[in-house]
Coordinates of C-alpha atoms in Angstrom, one line a residue:
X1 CA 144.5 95.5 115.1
X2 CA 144.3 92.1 114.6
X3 CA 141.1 90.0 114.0
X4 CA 140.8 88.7 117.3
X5 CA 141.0 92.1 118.7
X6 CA 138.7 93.6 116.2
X7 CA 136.1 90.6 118.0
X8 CA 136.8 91.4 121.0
X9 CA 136.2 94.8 120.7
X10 CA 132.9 94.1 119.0
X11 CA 131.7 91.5 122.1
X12 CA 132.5 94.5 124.4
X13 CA 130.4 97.2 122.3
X14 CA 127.5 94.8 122.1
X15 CA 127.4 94.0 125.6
X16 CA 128.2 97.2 126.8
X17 CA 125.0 98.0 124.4
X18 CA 122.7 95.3 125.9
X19 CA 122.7 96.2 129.4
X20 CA 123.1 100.2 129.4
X21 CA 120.5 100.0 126.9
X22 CA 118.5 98.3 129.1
X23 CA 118.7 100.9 132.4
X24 CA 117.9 103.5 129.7
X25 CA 114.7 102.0 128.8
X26 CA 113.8 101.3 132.6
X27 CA 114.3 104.7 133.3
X28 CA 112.4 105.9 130.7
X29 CA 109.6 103.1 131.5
X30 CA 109.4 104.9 134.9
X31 CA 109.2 108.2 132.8
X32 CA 106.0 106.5 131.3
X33 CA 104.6 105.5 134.2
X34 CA 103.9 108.5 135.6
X35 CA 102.6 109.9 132.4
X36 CA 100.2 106.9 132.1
X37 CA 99.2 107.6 135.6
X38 CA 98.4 111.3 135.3
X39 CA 96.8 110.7 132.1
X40 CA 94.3 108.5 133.7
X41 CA 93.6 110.6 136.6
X42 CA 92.6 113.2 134.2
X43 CA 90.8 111.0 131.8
X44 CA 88.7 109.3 134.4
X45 CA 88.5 112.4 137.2
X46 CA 87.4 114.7 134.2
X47 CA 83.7 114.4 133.1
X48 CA 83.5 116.5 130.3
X49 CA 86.0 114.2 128.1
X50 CA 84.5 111.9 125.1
X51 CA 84.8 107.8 125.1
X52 CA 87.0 107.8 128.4
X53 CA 86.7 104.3 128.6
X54 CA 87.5 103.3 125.8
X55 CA 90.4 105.6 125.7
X56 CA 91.7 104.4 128.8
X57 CA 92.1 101.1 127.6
X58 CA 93.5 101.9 124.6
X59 CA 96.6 103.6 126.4
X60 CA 96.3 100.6 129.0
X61 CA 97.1 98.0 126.4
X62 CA 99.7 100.5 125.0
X63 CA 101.3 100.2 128.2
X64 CA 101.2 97.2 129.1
X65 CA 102.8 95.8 126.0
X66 CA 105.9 97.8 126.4
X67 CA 105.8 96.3 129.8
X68 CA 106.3 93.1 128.6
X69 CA 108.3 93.8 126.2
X70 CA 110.6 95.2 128.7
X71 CA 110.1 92.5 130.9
X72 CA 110.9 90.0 128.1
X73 CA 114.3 91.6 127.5
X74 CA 115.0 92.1 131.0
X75 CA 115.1 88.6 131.3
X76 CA 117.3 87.9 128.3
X77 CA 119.7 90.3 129.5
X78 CA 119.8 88.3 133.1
X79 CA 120.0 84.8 131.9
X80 CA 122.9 86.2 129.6
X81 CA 125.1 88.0 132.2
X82 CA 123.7 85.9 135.4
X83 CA 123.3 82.4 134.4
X84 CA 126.0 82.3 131.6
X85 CA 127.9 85.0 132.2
X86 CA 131.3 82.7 132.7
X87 CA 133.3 85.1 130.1
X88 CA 132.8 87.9 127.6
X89 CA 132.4 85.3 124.7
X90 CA 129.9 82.9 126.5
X91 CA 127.6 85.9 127.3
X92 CA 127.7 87.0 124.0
X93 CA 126.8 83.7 122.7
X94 CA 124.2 83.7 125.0
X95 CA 122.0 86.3 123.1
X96 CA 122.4 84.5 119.8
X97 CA 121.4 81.0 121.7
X98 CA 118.6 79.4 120.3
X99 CA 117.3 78.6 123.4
X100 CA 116.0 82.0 123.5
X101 CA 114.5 82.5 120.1
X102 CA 111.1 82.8 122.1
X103 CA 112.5 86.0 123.6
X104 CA 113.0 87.6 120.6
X105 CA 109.7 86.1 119.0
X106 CA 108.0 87.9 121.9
X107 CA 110.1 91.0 122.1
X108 CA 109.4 91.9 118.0
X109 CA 106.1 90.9 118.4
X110 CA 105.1 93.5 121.2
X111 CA 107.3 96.1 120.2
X112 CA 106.0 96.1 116.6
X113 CA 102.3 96.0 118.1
X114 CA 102.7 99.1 120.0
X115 CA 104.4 100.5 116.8
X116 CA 101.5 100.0 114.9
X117 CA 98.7 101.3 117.4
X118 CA 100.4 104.4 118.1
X119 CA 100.8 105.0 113.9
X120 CA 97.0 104.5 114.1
X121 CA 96.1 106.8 116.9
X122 CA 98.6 109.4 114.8
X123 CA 96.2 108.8 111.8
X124 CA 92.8 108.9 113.8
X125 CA 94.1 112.0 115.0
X126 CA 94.8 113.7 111.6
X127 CA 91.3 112.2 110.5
X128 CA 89.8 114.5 113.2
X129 CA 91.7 117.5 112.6
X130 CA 90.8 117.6 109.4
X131 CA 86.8 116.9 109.3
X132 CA 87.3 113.6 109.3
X133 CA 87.9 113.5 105.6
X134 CA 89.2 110.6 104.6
X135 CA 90.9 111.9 101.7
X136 CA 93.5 113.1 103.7
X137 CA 94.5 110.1 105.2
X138 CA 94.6 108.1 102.2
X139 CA 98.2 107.8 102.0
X140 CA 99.0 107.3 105.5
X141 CA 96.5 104.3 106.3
X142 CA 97.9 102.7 103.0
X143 CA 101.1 103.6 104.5
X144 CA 100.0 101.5 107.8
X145 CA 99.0 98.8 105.7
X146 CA 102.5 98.3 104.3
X147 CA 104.0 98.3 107.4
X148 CA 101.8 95.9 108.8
X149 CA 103.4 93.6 105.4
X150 CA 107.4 94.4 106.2
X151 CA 106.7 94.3 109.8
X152 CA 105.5 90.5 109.0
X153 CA 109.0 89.6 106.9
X154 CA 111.3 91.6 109.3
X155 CA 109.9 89.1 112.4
X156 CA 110.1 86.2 110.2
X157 CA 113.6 87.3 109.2
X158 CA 114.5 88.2 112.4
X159 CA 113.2 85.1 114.5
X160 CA 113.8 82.2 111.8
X161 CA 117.3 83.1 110.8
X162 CA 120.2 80.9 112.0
X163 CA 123.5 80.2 110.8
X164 CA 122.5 77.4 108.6
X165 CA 120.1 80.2 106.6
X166 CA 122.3 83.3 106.9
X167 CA 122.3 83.6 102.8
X168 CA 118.7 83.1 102.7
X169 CA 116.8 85.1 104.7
X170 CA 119.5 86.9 107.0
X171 CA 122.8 87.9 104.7
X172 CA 124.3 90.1 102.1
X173 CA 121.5 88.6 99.4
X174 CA 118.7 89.0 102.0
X175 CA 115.8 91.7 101.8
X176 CA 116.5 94.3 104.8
X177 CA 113.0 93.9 105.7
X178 CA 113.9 95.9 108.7
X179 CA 114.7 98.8 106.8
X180 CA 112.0 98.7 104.5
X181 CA 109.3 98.3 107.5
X182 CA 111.2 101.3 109.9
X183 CA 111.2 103.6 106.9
X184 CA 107.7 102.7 106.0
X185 CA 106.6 103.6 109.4
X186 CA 108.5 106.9 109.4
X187 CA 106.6 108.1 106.4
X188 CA 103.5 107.4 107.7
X189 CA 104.5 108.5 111.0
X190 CA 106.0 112.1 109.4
X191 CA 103.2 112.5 107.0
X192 CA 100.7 112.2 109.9
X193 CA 102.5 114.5 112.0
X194 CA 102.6 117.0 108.7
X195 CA 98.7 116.9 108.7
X196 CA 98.3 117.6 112.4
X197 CA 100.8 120.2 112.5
X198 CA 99.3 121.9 109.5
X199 CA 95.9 122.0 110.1
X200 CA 96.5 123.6 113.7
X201 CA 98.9 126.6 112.6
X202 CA 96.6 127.2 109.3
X203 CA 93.5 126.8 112.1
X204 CA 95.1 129.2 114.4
X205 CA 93.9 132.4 113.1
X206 CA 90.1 133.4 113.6
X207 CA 89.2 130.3 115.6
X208 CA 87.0 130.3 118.4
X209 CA 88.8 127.5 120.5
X210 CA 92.4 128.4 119.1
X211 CA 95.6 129.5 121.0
X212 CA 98.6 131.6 119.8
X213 CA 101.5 129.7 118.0
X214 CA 104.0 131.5 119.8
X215 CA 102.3 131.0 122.7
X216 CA 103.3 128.4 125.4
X217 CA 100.5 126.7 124.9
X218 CA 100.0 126.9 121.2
X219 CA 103.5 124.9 121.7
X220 CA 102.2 122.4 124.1
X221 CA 99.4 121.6 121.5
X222 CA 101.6 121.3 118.1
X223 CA 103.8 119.1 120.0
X224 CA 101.1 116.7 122.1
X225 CA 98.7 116.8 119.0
X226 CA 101.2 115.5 116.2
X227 CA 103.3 113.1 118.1
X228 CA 106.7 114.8 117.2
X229 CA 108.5 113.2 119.7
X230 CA 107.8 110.1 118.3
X231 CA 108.5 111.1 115.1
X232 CA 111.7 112.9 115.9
X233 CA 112.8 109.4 117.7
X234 CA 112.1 107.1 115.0
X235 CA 114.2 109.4 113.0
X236 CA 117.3 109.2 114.9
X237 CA 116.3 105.3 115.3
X238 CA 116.5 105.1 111.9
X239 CA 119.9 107.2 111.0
X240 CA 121.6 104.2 113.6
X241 CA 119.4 101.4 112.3
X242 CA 120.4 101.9 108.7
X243 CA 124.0 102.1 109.3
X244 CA 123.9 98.8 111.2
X245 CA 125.3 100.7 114.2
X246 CA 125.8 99.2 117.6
X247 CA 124.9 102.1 119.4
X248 CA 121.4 101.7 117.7
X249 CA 120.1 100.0 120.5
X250 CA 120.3 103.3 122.7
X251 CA 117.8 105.3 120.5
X252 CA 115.7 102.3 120.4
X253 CA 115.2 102.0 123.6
X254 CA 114.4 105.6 123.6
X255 CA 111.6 104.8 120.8
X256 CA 110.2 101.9 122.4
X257 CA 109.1 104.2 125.6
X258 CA 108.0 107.1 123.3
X259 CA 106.0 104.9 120.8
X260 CA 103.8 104.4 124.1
X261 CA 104.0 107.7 125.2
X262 CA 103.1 110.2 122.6
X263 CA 99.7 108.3 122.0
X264 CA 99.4 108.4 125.5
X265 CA 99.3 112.0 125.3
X266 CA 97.1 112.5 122.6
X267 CA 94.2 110.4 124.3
X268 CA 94.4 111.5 127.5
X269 CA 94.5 115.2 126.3
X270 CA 90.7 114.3 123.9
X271 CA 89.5 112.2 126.3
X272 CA 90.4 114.5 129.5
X273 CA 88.6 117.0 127.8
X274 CA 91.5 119.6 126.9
X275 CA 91.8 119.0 123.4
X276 CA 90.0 121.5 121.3
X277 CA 86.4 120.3 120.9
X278 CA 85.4 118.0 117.9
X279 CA 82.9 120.4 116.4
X280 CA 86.2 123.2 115.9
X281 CA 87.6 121.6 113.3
X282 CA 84.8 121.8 110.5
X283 CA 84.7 123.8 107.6
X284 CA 80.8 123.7 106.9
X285 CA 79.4 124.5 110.7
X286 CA 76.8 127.5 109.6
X287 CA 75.4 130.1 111.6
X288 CA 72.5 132.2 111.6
X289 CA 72.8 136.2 111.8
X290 CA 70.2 138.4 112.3
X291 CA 70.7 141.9 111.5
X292 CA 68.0 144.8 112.0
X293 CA 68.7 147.7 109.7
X294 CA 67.5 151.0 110.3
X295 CA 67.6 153.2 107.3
X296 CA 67.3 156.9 108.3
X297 CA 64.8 158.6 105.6
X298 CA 65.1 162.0 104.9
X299 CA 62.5 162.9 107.0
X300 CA 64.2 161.5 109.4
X301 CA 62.3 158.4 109.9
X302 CA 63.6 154.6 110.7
X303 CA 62.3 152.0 108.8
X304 CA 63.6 148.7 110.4
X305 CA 64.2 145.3 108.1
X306 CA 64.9 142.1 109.3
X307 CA 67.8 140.4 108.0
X308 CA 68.6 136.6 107.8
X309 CA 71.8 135.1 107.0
X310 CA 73.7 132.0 107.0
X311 CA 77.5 132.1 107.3
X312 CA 79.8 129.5 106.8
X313 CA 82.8 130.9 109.6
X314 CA 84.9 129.2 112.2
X315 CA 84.7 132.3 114.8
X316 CA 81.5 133.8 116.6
X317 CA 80.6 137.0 114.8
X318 CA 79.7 140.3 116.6
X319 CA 79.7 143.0 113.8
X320 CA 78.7 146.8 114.6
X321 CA 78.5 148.6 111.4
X322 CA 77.6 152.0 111.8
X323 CA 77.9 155.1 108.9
X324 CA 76.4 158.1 108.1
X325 CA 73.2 156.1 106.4
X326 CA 73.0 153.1 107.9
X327 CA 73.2 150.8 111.6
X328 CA 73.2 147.8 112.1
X329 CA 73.0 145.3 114.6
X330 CA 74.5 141.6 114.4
X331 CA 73.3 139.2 116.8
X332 CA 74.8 134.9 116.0
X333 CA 72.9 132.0 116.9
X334 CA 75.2 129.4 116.2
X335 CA 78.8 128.3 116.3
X336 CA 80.0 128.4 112.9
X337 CA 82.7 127.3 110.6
X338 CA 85.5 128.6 108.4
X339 CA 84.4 132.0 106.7
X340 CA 83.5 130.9 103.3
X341 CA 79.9 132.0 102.1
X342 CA 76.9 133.5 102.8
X343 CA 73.4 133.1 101.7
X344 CA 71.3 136.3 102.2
X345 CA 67.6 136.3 102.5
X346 CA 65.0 138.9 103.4

């Protein structure tokens, strides 16, 4: 195949990229639409949810930046094909034009904003399900900070390079900032998702508010809490990204609806109300059980004896201990946390 071929052929991959990547990301806009909508019906029709307002706006402005991002390249893709679409060539030039440089300025910009707010909602999330230490998410919020850094080079990269500075800032001897900021917010994006996932399957057994893993709904939660559908996409974003694929821009227009989206989920699901409640994730809730013992003498007399102690459980406790010698009766006043001491007094 000859060079002019092999350009040809190139033209025709990244325009056939442009525009069918395009209807895939409108479609899955509309996919996002509806999920915004019945999120908010729930949020805002549900009173026992926490911060609904707040909540709501934080998906709104998730949404509405993915709106304009799409919007933004909807418009590229027009003025290319439409206005200048005279031939194969001039269209392609079209979408390296200068003219547009705003478009892409505008496009990164958005796109990387919603990037960073879901990785944040991922983190607040895994702050929560694990007693808001902040131990745990240590790494991760550094991890957000990098990306935040990259993310800054890559647009810079991205929006200032031109032919004149292709060995500068945009060539073989160029920093892939891109890389380095996409990988970057996969492992904070994975590591979050770890968290989440972990806490709930090793919070599974014994608690109060928990549901079966194997259960439908013990799926439902794994999947909604830890944002694996955003993680799983950024993967497969990244496998294209890094290879410099054309095809890339299909699984990114895939990520740029799911970035919105699996936040989306997670804070309609707390703020609806249907998210386990705060209070079931800590370790050091205590309860108070009082026990009565009745010891049978050998006259056959009961002496009874208060008993008060303080547990440290995640599950209501209804004991009945009965033997030959001894009965007793548990009665909890409290919702506790995980089983892990108890202090008895009498």
């Amino acid at each position: 195949m000859s060079s002019s071929e092999e350009q040809a052929e190139l033209i025709y991959q990244a325009l056939d990229g442009y525009l069918n990547s395009l209807c895939l990301e409108s479609l899955m806009h509309g996919l996002y639409t509806a999920v915004l909508l019945s999120g908010l019906s729930n949020m805002l029709f549900n009173k026992r949810g926490r911060n609904r307002l707040f909540m709501a706006a934080i998906i709104a402005v998730l949404y509405s930046f993915e709106t304009v991002h799409l919007g933004v390249r909807w418009y590229w893709v027009r003025q290319a094909f439409i206005v200048n679409g005279d031939s194969r060539t001039a269209i392609f030039e079209s979408f390296l034009s200068q003219d547009y440089q705003w478009m892409w300025a505008v496009s990164g910009v958005f796109a990387s904003l919603n990037i960073l707010i879901a990785d944040c909602v991922l983190i607040w999330r895994a702050w929560v399900v694990w007693d808001r230490n902040y131990k745990i998410v240590v790494v991760p919020i550094i991890g957000a900070i990098l990306e935040i850094i990259f993310d800054g080079f890559f647009l810079y990269q991205d929006i200032g390079h031109t032919s004149s500075t292709s060995l500068s800032n945009w060539g073989p001897d160029a920093v892939d900032w891109g890389t380095a900021y996409f990988t970057m917010s996969l492992i904070t994006t994975v590591l979050s998702t770890c968290l989440v996932v972990f806490r709930i399957a090793t919070m599974g057994r014994g608690a109060s508010h928990a549901v079966s893993l194997r259960s439908y709904r013990g799926v439902i939660e794994i999947v909604i809490e830890s944002a694996a559908l955003y993680a799983v996409s950024l993967i497969i974003f990244l496998a294209f990204f890094i290879r410099d694929d054309p095809r890339s821009v299909y699984p990114q227009a895939i990520l740029n609806t799911v970035t919105g989206i699996a936040p989306t989920l997670i804070v309609a699901r707390v703020a609806s109300g249907r998210a386990r409640p705060d209070e079931s994730w800590a370790t050091n809730s205590s309860a108070t059980v009082t026990s009565y013992f009745s010891r049978r003498s050998r006259g056959n007399d009961r002496i009874s004896l208060p008993l008060n102690i303080t547990m440290k459980t995640s599950t209501d406790v209804a004991l009945d201990v009965i033997n030959d010698s001894d009965l007793a009766t548990w009665k909890v006043h409290g919702l506790p946390g995980d089983a892990a001491s108890s202090r008895i007094s009498h």
